[in-house]
One Martini backbone bead per residue (centre of mass of N, CA, C, O) as a GRO file, in nm:
protein
  203
    1MET     BB    1   0.086   0.050   0.033
    2SER     BB    2   0.059   0.354  -0.038
    3ASN     BB    3   0.127   0.658   0.046
    4PHE     BB    4  -0.077   0.946   0.201
    5GLY     BB    5  -0.007   1.276   0.242
    6LEU     BB    6  -0.007   1.602   0.275
    7ALA     BB    7   0.028   1.699   0.008
    8ASP     BB    8  -0.215   1.534  -0.117
    9ARG     BB    9  -0.441   1.679   0.040
   10LEU     BB   10  -0.358   1.987  -0.053
   11ASN     BB   11  -0.383   1.945  -0.353
   12LYS     BB   12  -0.712   1.951  -0.368
   13TRP     BB   13  -0.690   2.286  -0.297
   14VAL     BB   14  -0.387   2.333  -0.452
   15ASP     BB   15  -0.138   2.398  -0.620
   16LEU     BB   16   0.158   2.281  -0.577
   17THR     BB   17   0.472   2.351  -0.541
   18PRO     BB   18   0.774   2.228  -0.537
   19ALA     BB   19   0.858   2.384  -0.256
   20GLU     BB   20   0.649   2.287  -0.089
   21ARG     BB   21   0.661   1.970  -0.140
   22ASP     BB   22   0.940   1.965   0.002
   23ALA     BB   23   0.855   2.077   0.276
   24LEU     BB   24   0.641   1.844   0.331
   25SER     BB   25   0.874   1.595   0.291
   26ARG     BB   26   1.054   1.672   0.540
   27MET     BB   27   0.778   1.570   0.744
   28GLU     BB   28   0.832   1.253   0.622
   29ASP     BB   29   1.130   1.119   0.646
   30LYS     BB   30   1.007   0.926   0.935
   31PRO     BB   31   0.872   0.669   0.925
   32ARG     BB   32   0.638   0.449   1.088
   33SER     BB   33   0.540   0.162   1.236
   34ILE     BB   34   0.215   0.047   1.361
   35ARG     BB   35   0.010  -0.084   1.611
   36ARG     BB   36  -0.259  -0.187   1.683
   37GLY     BB   37  -0.347  -0.009   2.000
   38LEU     BB   38  -0.154   0.207   1.989
   39VAL     BB   39  -0.029   0.474   2.177
   40LEU     BB   40   0.073   0.802   2.086
   41MET     BB   41  -0.132   0.962   2.295
   42ASN     BB   42  -0.209   1.127   2.573
   43GLU     BB   43  -0.399   1.293   2.773
   44ARG     BB   44  -0.227   1.584   2.885
   45SER     BB   45   0.023   1.560   2.718
   46ARG     BB   46   0.341   1.617   2.659
   47THR     BB   47   0.456   1.783   2.323
   48GLU     BB   48   0.684   1.848   2.036
   49GLU     BB   49   0.502   1.686   1.836
   50LEU     BB   50   0.400   1.597   1.523
   51SER     BB   51   0.155   1.441   1.289
   52ILE     BB   52   0.124   1.184   1.001
   53VAL     BB   53  -0.093   1.018   0.826
   54LEU     BB   54  -0.002   0.735   0.580
   55GLN     BB   55  -0.135   0.499   0.726
   56GLY     BB   56  -0.447   0.416   0.816
   57MET     BB   57  -0.621   0.436   1.150
   58LEU     BB   58  -0.723   0.671   1.394
   59MET     BB   59  -0.793   0.780   1.726
   60CYS     BB   60  -0.986   0.998   1.918
   61TYR     BB   61  -1.002   1.065   2.286
   62VAL     BB   62  -1.202   1.095   2.578
   63LEU     BB   63  -1.240   1.065   2.932
   64LEU     BB   64  -1.487   1.028   3.122
   65ASP     BB   65  -1.623   1.001   3.437
   66ASP     BB   66  -1.733   0.684   3.396
   67GLY     BB   67  -1.478   0.558   3.192
   68SER     BB   68  -1.558   0.642   2.925
   69ARG     BB   69  -1.559   0.699   2.581
   70GLN     BB   70  -1.512   0.990   2.371
   71ILE     BB   71  -1.533   1.037   2.039
   72VAL     BB   72  -1.386   1.278   1.838
   73ARG     BB   73  -1.200   1.150   1.605
   74PHE     BB   74  -1.081   1.041   1.284
   75LEU     BB   75  -0.783   0.912   1.118
   76PHE     BB   76  -0.617   0.974   0.799
   77PRO     BB   77  -0.470   1.000   0.547
   78GLY     BB   78  -0.307   1.321   0.552
   79ASP     BB   79  -0.339   1.377   0.845
   80LEU     BB   80  -0.296   1.627   1.098
   81PHE     BB   81  -0.164   1.601   1.425
   82ALA     BB   82  -0.128   1.823   1.720
   83MET     BB   83  -0.178   2.127   1.675
   84SER     BB   84  -0.250   2.234   1.975
   85THR     BB   85   0.064   2.215   2.092
   86LEU     BB   86   0.142   2.503   2.004
   87VAL     BB   87  -0.015   2.639   2.234
   88TYR     BB   88  -0.051   2.435   2.495
   89GLY     BB   89   0.163   2.169   2.524
   90ARG     BB   90  -0.096   1.978   2.490
   91SER     BB   91  -0.301   1.714   2.478
   92PRO     BB   92  -0.657   1.685   2.459
   93ASP     BB   93  -0.608   1.376   2.364
   94THR     BB   94  -0.628   1.047   2.266
   95ILE     BB   95  -0.421   0.839   2.056
   96VAL     BB   96  -0.502   0.574   1.847
   97ALA     BB   97  -0.483   0.273   1.687
   98VAL     BB   98  -0.735   0.098   1.477
   99SER     BB   99  -0.470   0.022   1.299
  100ASN     BB  100  -0.256  -0.039   1.101
  101ALA     BB  101   0.040   0.201   1.073
  102VAL     BB  102   0.150   0.489   0.946
  103VAL     BB  103   0.371   0.753   1.091
  104CYS     BB  104   0.487   1.096   1.105
  105SER     BB  105   0.722   1.262   1.314
  106PHE     BB  106   0.769   1.600   1.416
  107ASP     BB  107   0.889   1.899   1.497
  108ARG     BB  108   0.743   2.215   1.554
  109SER     BB  109   0.976   2.385   1.403
  110HIS     BB  110   0.860   2.326   1.110
  111MET     BB  111   0.617   2.518   1.134
  112THR     BB  112   0.763   2.769   1.168
  113ARG     BB  113   0.912   2.750   0.880
  114LEU     BB  114   0.674   2.751   0.720
  115ALA     BB  115   0.567   3.034   0.786
  116THR     BB  116   0.805   3.162   0.666
  117ASP     BB  117   0.850   3.031   0.381
  118HIS     BB  118   0.517   2.922   0.379
  119PRO     BB  119   0.229   3.085   0.404
  120ARG     BB  120   0.017   2.939   0.230
  121LEU     BB  121   0.048   2.670   0.352
  122PHE     BB  122  -0.016   2.750   0.650
  123SER     BB  123  -0.289   2.857   0.617
  124LEU     BB  124  -0.414   2.596   0.504
  125ILE     BB  125  -0.345   2.430   0.765
  126LEU     BB  126  -0.542   2.628   0.952
  127VAL     BB  127  -0.810   2.610   0.794
  128LEU     BB  128  -0.860   2.298   0.802
  129ASN     BB  129  -0.824   2.283   1.119
  130GLN     BB  130  -1.104   2.474   1.155
  131ILE     BB  131  -1.297   2.288   0.998
  132GLU     BB  132  -1.262   2.026   1.184
  133ARG     BB  133  -1.352   2.170   1.433
  134VAL     BB  134  -1.643   2.250   1.352
  135VAL     BB  135  -1.724   1.955   1.287
  136THR     BB  136  -1.684   1.836   1.569
  137THR     BB  137  -1.863   2.022   1.742
  138ASP     BB  138  -2.133   1.970   1.579
  139ARG     BB  139  -2.139   1.669   1.628
  140LEU     BB  140  -2.129   1.678   1.944
  141ALA     BB  141  -2.390   1.882   1.997
  142GLY     BB  142  -2.575   1.657   1.865
  143LEU     BB  143  -2.599   1.406   2.060
  144GLY     BB  144  -2.851   1.508   2.206
  145ARG     BB  145  -3.061   1.574   1.956
  146THR     BB  146  -3.032   1.289   1.835
  147ALA     BB  147  -3.095   0.986   1.729
  148ALA     BB  148  -2.914   0.688   1.712
  149ARG     BB  149  -2.927   0.634   1.387
  150ALA     BB  150  -2.828   0.932   1.316
  151ARG     BB  151  -2.551   0.894   1.443
  152VAL     BB  152  -2.451   0.665   1.283
  153ALA     BB  153  -2.496   0.804   1.009
  154THR     BB  154  -2.321   1.040   1.050
  155LEU     BB  155  -2.053   0.884   1.100
  156LEU     BB  156  -2.037   0.717   0.833
  157LEU     BB  157  -2.036   0.953   0.640
  158SER     BB  158  -1.786   1.091   0.773
  159LEU     BB  159  -1.597   0.827   0.699
  160ARG     BB  160  -1.646   0.860   0.384
  161GLY     BB  161  -1.533   1.137   0.334
  162GLN     BB  162  -1.246   1.078   0.451
  163MET     BB  163  -1.167   0.833   0.250
  164ARG     BB  164  -1.174   1.013   0.005
  165GLN     BB  165  -0.968   1.225   0.098
  166ALA     BB  166  -0.752   0.994   0.120
  167GLY     BB  167  -0.795   0.803  -0.161
  168MET     BB  168  -1.024   0.621  -0.156
  169THR     BB  169  -1.231   0.356  -0.247
  170VAL     BB  170  -1.572   0.449  -0.276
  171GLY     BB  171  -1.874   0.293  -0.253
  172THR     BB  172  -2.199   0.206  -0.161
  173SER     BB  173  -2.005   0.063  -0.001
  174PHE     BB  174  -1.812   0.013   0.322
  175THR     BB  175  -1.515  -0.053   0.546
  176PRO     BB  176  -1.382   0.052   0.792
  177GLY     BB  177  -1.057   0.083   0.937
  178ALA     BB  178  -1.135  -0.092   1.165
  179ASP     BB  179  -1.057  -0.344   1.349
  180PRO     BB  180  -1.119  -0.590   1.524
  181GLY     BB  181  -1.154  -0.577   1.862
  182GLY     BB  182  -0.968  -0.548   2.139
  183ASP     BB  183  -1.101  -0.413   2.456
  184GLY     BB  184  -1.450  -0.385   2.383
  185ARG     BB  185  -1.544  -0.072   2.393
  186ARG     BB  186  -1.632  -0.052   2.134
  187ASP     BB  187  -1.860  -0.244   2.078
  188ARG     BB  188  -2.048  -0.124   2.305
  189ILE     BB  189  -2.084   0.163   2.151
  190ASP     BB  190  -2.237   0.040   1.916
  191ARG     BB  191  -2.463  -0.076   2.043
  192ARG     BB  192  -2.585   0.139   2.193
  193ALA     BB  193  -2.612   0.327   1.900
  194CYS     BB  194  -2.845   0.097   1.803
  195GLU     BB  195  -3.019   0.156   2.014
  196PRO     BB  196  -3.312   0.306   1.996
  197ASP     BB  197  -3.285   0.392   2.335
  198ALA     BB  198  -3.026   0.521   2.322
  199PRO     BB  199  -2.826   0.727   2.464
  200PRO     BB  200  -2.619   0.945   2.476
  201ALA     BB  201  -2.300   0.994   2.456
  202GLY     BB  202  -2.220   1.043   2.789
  203GLY     BB  203  -2.518   0.990   2.950
   0.00000   0.00000   0.00000
């Protein structure tokens, strides 16, 4: 399977120059393979690195007071994550691989150089990051106002759109990138969401 990096994602929005592609490629020059279930970053942990997904699927979640997980979003090839550490220095959520994956981490000083040397590229990354934040906020805000089946449908449509953005071929039916198994909590969350009278997640 070939890698689908940040340049591939951004090139869907603007035509990247050779210099911009070269700058992005330097952020992806140390890829590493990770196994399903590996936690890349813990909630509220400090980090000096940002990462790009090149293959596979990752999940971001926060722990609720009752010990359950609130899934915040999924990450697919071409996604850049841990942008919030540029401001806060800490991760707002836990990031775990839900399939075997390839990621590339780089020091956040690369983003400073990108802002200086390629301001158009840096601005595009910020805009797309803000769009993702708005989409995530709207989805989470709707959890308490929509029926269980509507929540599942919204999630599946969101995954389908993300998979297309990641260059994956998606037809009228598709299989999300998460492997079955794990610690069991994902399966329990799925069953509750599909029950007609299921309460909102985290409720």
